[in-house]
PDB file of C-alpha atoms in Angstrom:
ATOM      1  CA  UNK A  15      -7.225 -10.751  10.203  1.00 86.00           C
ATOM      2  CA  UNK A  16      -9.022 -10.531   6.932  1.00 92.00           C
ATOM      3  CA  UNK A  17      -6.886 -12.569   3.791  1.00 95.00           C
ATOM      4  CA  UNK A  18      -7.398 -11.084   0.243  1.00 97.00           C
ATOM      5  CA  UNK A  19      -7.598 -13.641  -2.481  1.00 98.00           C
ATOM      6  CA  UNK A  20      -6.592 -12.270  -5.433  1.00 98.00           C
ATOM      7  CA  UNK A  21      -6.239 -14.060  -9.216  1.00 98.00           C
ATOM      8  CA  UNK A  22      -5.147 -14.447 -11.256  1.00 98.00           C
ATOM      9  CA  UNK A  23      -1.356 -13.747 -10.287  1.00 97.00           C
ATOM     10  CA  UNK A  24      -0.748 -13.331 -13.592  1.00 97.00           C
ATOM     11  CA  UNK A  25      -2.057 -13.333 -17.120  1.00 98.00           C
ATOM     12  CA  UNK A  26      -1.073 -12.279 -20.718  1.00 98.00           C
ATOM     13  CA  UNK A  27      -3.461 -10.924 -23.167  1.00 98.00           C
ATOM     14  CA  UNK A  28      -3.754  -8.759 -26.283  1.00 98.00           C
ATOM     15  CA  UNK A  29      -3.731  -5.435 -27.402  1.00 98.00           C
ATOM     16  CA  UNK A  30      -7.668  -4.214 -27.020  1.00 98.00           C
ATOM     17  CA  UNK A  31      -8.516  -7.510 -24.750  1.00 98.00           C
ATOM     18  CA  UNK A  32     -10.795  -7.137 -21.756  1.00 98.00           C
ATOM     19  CA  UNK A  33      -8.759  -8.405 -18.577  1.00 98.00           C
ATOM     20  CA  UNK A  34     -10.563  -8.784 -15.310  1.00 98.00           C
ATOM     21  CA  UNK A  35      -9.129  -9.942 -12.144  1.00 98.00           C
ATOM     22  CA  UNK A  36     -11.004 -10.421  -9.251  1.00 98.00           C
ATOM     23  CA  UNK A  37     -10.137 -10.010  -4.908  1.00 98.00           C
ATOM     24  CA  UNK A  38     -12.004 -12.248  -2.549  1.00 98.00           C
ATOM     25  CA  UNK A  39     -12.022 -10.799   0.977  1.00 96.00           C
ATOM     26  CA  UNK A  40     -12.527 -13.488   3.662  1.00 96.00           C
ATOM     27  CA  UNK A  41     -15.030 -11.575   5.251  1.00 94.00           C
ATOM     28  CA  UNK A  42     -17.538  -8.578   4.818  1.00 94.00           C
ATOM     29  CA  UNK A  43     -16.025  -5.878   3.904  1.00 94.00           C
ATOM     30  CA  UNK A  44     -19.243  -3.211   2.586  1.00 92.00           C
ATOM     31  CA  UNK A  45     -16.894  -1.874  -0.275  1.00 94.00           C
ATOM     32  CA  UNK A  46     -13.719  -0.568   1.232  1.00 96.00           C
ATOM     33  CA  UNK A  47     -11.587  -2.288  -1.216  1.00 97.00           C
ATOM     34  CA  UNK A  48      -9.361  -0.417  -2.884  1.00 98.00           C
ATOM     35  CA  UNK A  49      -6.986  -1.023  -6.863  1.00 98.00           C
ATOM     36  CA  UNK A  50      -3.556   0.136  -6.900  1.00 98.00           C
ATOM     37  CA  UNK A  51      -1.405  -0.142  -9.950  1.00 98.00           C
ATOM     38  CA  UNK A  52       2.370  -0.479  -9.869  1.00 97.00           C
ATOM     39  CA  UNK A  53       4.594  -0.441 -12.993  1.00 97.00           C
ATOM     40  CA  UNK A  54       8.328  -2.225 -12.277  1.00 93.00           C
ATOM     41  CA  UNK A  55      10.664   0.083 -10.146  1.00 93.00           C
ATOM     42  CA  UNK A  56       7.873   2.508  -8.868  1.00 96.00           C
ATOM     43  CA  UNK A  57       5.579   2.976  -5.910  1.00 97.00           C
ATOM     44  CA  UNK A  58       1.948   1.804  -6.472  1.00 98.00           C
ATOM     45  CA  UNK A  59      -0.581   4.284  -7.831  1.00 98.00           C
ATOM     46  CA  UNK A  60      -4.014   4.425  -6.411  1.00 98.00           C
ATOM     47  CA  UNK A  61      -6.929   3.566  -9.576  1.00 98.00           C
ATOM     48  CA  UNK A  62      -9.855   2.858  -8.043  1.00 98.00           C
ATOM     49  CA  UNK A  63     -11.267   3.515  -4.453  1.00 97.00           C
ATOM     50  CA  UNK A  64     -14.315   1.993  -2.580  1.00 96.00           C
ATOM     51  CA  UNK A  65     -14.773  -0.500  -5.498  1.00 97.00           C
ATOM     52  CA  UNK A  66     -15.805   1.630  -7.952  1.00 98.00           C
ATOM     53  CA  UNK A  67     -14.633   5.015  -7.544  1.00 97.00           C
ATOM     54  CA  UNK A  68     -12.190   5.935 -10.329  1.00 98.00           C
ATOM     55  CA  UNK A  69      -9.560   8.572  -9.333  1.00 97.00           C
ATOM     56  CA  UNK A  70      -9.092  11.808 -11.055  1.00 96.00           C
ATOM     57  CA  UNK A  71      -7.429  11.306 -14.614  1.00 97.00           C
ATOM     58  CA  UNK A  72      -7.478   7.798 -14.496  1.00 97.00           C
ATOM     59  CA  UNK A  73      -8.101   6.232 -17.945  1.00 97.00           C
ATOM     60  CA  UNK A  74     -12.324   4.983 -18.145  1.00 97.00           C
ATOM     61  CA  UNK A  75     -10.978   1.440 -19.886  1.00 98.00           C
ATOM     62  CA  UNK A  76     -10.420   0.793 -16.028  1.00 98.00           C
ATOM     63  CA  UNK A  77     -13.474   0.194 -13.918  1.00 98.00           C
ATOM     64  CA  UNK A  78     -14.331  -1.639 -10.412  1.00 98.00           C
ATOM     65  CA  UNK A  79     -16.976  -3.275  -8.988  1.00 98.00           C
ATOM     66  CA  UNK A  80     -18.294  -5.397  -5.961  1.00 97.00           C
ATOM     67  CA  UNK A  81     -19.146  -5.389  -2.312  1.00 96.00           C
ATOM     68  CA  UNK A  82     -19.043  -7.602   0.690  1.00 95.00           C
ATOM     69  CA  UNK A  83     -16.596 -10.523  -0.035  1.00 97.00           C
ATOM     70  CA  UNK A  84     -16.364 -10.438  -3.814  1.00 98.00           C
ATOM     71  CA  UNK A  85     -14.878  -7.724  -6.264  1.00 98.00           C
ATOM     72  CA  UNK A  86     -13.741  -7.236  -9.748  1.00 98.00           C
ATOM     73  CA  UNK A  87     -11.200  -4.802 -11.171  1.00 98.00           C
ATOM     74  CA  UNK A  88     -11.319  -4.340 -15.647  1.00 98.00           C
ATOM     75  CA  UNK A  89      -9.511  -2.683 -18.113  1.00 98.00           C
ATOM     76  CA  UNK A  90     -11.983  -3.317 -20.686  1.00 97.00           C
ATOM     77  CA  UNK A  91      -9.296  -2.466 -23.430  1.00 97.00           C
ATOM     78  CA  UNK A  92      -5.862  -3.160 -22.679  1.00 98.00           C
ATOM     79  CA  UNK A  93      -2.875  -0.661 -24.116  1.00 98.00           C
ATOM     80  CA  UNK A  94       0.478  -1.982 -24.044  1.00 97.00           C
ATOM     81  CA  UNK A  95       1.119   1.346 -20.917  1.00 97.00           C
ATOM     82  CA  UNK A  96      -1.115  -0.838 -19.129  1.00 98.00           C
ATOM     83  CA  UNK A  97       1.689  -3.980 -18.545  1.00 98.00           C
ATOM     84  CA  UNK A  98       1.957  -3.603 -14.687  1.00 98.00           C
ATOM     85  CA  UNK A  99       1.011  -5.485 -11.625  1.00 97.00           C
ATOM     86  CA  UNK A 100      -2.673  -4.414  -9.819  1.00 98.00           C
ATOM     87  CA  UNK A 101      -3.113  -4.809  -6.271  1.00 98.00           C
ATOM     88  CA  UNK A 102      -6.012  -4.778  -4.135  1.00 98.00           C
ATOM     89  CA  UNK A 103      -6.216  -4.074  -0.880  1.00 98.00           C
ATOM     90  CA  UNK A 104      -8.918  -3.577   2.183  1.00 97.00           C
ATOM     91  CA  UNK A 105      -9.465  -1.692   5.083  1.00 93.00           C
ATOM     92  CA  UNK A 106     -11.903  -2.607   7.656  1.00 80.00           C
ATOM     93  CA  UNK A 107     -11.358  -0.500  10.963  1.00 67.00           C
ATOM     94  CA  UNK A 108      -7.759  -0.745  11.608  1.00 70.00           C
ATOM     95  CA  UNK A 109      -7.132  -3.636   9.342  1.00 79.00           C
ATOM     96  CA  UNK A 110      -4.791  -2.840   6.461  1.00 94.00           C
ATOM     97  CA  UNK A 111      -4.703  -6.031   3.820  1.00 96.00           C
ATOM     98  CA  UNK A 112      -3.631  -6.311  -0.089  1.00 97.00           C
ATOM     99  CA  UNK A 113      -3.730  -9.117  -2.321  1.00 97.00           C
ATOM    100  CA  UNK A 114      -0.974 -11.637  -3.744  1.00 97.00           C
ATOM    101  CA  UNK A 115      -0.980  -8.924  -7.139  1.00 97.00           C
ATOM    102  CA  UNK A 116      -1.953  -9.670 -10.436  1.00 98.00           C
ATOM    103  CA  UNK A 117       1.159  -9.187 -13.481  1.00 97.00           C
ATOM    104  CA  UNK A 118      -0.422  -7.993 -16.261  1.00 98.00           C
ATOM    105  CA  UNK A 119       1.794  -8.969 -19.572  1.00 98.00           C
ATOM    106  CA  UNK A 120       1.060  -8.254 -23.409  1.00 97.00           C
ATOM    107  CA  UNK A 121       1.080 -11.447 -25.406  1.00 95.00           C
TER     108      UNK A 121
ATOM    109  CA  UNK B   6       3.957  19.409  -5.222  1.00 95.00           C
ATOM    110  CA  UNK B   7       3.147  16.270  -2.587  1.00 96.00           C
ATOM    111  CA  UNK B   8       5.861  14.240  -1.975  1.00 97.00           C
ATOM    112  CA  UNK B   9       7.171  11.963   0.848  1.00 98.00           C
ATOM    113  CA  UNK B  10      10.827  10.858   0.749  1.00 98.00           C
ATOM    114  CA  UNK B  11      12.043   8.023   3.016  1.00 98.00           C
ATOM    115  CA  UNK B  12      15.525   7.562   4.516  1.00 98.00           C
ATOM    116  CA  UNK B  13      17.521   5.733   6.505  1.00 98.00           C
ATOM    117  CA  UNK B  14      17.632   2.382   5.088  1.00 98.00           C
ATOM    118  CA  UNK B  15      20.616  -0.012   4.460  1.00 98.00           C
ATOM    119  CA  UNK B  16      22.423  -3.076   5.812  1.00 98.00           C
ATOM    120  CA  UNK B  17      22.226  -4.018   9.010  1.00 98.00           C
ATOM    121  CA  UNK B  18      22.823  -7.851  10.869  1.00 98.00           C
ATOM    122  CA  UNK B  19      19.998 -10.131  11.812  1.00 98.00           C
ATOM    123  CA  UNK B  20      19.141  -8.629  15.383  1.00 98.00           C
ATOM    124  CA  UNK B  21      20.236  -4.684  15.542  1.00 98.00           C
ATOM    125  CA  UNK B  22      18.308  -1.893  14.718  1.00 98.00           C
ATOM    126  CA  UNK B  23      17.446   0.835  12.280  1.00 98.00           C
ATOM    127  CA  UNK B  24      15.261   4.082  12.245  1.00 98.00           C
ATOM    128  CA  UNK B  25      13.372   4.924   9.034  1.00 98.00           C
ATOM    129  CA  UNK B  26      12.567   8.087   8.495  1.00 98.00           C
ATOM    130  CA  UNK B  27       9.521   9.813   5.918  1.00 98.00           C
ATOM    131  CA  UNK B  28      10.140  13.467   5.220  1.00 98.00           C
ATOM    132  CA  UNK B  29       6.619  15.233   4.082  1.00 98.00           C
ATOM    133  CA  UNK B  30       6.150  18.163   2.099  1.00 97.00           C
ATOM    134  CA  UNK B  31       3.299  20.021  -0.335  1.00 97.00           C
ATOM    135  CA  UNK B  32       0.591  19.346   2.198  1.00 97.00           C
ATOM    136  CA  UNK B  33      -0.990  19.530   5.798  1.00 97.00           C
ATOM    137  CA  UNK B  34       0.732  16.793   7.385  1.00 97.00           C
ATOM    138  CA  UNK B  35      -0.457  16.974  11.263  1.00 95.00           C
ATOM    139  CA  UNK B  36      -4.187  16.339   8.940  1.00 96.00           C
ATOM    140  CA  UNK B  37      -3.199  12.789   7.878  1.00 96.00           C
ATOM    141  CA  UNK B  38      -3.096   9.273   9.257  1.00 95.00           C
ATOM    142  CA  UNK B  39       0.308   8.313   7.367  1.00 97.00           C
ATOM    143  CA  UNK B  40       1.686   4.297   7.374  1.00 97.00           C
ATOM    144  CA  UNK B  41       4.155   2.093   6.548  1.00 98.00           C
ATOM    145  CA  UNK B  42       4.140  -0.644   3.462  1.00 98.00           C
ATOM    146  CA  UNK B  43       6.665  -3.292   2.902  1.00 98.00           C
ATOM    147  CA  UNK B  44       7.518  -4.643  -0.420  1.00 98.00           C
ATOM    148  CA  UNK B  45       9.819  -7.945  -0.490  1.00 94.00           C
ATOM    149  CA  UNK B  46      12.256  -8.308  -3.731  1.00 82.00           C
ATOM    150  CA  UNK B  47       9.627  -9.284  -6.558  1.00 80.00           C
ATOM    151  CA  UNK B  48       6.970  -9.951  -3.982  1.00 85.00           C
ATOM    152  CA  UNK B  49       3.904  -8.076  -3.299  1.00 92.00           C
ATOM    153  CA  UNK B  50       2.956  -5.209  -0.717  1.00 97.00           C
ATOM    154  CA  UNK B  51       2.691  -5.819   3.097  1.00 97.00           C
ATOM    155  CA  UNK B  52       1.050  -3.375   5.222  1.00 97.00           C
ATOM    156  CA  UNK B  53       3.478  -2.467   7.983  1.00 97.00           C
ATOM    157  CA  UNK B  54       2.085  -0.355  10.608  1.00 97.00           C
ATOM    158  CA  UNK B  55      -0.314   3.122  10.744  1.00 96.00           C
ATOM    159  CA  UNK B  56      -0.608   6.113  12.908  1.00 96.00           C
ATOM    160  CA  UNK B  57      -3.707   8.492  13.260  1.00 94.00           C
ATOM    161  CA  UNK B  58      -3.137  12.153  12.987  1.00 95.00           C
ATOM    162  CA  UNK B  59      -2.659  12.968  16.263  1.00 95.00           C
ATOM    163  CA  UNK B  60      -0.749   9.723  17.051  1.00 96.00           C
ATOM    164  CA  UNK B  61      -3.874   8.910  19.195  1.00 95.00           C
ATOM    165  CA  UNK B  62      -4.458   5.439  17.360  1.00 93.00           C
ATOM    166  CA  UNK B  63      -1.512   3.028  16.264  1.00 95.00           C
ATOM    167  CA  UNK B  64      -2.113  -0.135  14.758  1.00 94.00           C
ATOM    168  CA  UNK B  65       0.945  -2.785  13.252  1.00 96.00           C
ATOM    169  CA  UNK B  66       0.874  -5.747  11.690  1.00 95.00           C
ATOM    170  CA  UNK B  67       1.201  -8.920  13.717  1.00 95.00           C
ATOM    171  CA  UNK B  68       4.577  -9.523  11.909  1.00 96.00           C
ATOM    172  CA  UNK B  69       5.777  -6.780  13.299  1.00 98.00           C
ATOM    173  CA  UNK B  70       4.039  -5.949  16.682  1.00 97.00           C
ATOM    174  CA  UNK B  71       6.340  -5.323  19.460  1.00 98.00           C
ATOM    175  CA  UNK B  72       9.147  -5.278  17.800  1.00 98.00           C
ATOM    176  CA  UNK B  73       8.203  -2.253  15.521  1.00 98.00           C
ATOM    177  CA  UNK B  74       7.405   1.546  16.469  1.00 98.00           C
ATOM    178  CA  UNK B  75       6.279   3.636  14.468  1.00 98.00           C
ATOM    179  CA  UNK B  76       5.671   7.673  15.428  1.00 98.00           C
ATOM    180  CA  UNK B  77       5.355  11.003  14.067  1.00 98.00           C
ATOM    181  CA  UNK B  78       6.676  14.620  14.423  1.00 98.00           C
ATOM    182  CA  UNK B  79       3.874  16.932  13.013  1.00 98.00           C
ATOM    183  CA  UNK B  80       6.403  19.941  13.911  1.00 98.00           C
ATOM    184  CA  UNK B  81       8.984  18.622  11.158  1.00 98.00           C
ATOM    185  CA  UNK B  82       6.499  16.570   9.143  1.00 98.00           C
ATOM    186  CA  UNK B  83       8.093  13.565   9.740  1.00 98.00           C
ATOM    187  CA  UNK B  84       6.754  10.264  10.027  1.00 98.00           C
ATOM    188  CA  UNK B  85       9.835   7.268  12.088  1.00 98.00           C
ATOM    189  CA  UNK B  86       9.588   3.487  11.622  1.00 98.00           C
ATOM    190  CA  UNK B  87      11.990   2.364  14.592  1.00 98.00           C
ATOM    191  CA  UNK B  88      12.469  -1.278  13.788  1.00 98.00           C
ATOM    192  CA  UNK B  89      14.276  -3.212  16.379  1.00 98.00           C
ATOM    193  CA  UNK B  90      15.358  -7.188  16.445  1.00 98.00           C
ATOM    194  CA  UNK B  91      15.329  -7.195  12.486  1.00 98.00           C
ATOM    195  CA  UNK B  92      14.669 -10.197  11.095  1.00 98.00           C
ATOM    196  CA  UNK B  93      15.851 -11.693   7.002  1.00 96.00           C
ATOM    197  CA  UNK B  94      12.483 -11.640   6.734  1.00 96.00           C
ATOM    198  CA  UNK B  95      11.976  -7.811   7.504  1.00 97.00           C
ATOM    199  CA  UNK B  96      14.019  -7.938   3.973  1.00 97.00           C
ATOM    200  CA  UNK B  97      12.055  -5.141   2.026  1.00 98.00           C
ATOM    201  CA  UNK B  98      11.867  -1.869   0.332  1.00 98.00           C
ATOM    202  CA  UNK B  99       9.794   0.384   3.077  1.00 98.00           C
ATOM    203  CA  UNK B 100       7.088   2.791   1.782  1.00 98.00           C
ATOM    204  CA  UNK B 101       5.624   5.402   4.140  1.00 98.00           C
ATOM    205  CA  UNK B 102       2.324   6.439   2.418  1.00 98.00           C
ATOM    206  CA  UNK B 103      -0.536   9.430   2.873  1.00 97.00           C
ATOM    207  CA  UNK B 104      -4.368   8.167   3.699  1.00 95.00           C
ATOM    208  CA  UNK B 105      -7.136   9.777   2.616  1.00 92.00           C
ATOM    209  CA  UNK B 106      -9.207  11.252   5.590  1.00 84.00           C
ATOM    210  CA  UNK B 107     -11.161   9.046   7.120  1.00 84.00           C
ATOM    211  CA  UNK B 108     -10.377   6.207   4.901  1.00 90.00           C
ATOM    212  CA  UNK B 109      -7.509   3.988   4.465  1.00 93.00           C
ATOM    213  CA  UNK B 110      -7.025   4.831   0.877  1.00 95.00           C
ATOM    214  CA  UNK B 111      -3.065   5.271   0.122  1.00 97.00           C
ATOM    215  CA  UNK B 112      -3.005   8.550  -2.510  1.00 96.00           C
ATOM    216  CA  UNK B 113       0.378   9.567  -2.045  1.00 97.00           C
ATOM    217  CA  UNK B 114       3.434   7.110  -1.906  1.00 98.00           C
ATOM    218  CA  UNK B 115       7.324   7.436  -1.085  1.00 98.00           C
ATOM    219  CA  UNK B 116       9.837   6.223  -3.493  1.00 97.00           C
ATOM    220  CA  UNK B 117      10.760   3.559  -0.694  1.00 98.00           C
ATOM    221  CA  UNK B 118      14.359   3.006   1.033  1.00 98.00           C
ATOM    222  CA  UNK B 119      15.541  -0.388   1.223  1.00 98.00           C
ATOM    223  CA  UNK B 120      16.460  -2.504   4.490  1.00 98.00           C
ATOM    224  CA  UNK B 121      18.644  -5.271   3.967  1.00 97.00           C
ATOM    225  CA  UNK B 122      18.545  -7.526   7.246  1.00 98.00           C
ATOM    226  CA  UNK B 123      21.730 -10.382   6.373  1.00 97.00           C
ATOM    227  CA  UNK B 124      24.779 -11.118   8.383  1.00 96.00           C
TER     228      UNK B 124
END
């Protein structure tokens, strides 16, 4: 099964920050890596597909990017509607994998 | 409007059974590949299990394989997570959720129903 390293598990930063957090895959996976983001006592929303593919009326601060093992996921200005965990997650065939979730905090 | 709305959670001892159920409404369902996600109390997301369209191709996790079913009744839109020798670890709130076509890319989510496995 392909593991999904994700970090960090959490951070805190400001108001206008860039955050990135980044998903390791333990093997290739071309760019089926998907960013979900899920705010406390609701189902995840979908962000970002196939690395870099924002969704439909999903903010431009957030952006994707990577292939193979390594990827990146940035909000390159945080807003406080931003606090939230991210997830990533593969799929490769009829593998199904996210990552441990990163909690995104204000400071 | 999309939606998906899971039932049939609840309580049950380490051992018995329970039948989830996903009701789906607002789109095609018989065009979808629909799955299961598990979320522990304050713990991340586990993919469960995943059926193709035509319930040609089923896959499950290994922490679940053969003790998990899933299925699917295009005729009521309905998607069943039969879940049988539960486990405390099985302990989650249980998502079914809508793939793209094609790709395993989760656009449409349940509100989840939560399964309780405790004596």
């Amino acid at each position: 099964d392909i593991q999904m390293t994700q970090s960090p598990s959490s951070l805190s930063a400001s108001v206008g920050d860039r955050v990135t957090i980044t998903c390791q895959a333990s093997q290739d996976i071309n760019n089926y890596l998907n960013w979900y983001q899920q705010k406390p006592g609701k189902a995840p929303n979908l962000l970002i597909s196939d690395a870099s593919n924002l969704e439909t009326g999903v903010p431009s601060r957030f952006s994707g990017s990577g292939s193979g093992t390594y990827f990146t996921f940035t909000i390159t200005s945080l807003q406080p509607e931003d606090v939230a965990t991210y997830y990533c997650q593969q799929y490769d065939n009829l593998s199904v994998t996210f990552g441990g979730g990163t909690k995104v905090k204000i400071k | 409007e999309v939606q998906l709305v899971e039932s049939g959670g609840g309580l049950v001892q380490p051992g018995r059974s329970l039948r989830l159920s996903c009701a789906a409404s607002g789109f095609i369902f018989n065009d979808y590949a629909m799955h299961w996600v598990r979320q522990t109390p304050g713990k991340g997301l586990e993919w469960v299990s995943g059926i193709s369209w035509d319930s040609d191709n089923i896959v499950y996790a290994d922490s679940v394989k053969g003790r998990f079913t899933i299925s699917r009744d295009n005729a009521k839109n309905s998607l069943y997570l039969q879940m049988n020798s539960l486990r405390a670890e099985d302990t989650a709130l249980y998502y079914c959720a809508k793939v793209w076509t094609f790709k395993t890319v989760f656009d449409i989510w349940g509100q989840g129903t939560m399964v309780t496995v405790s004596s």
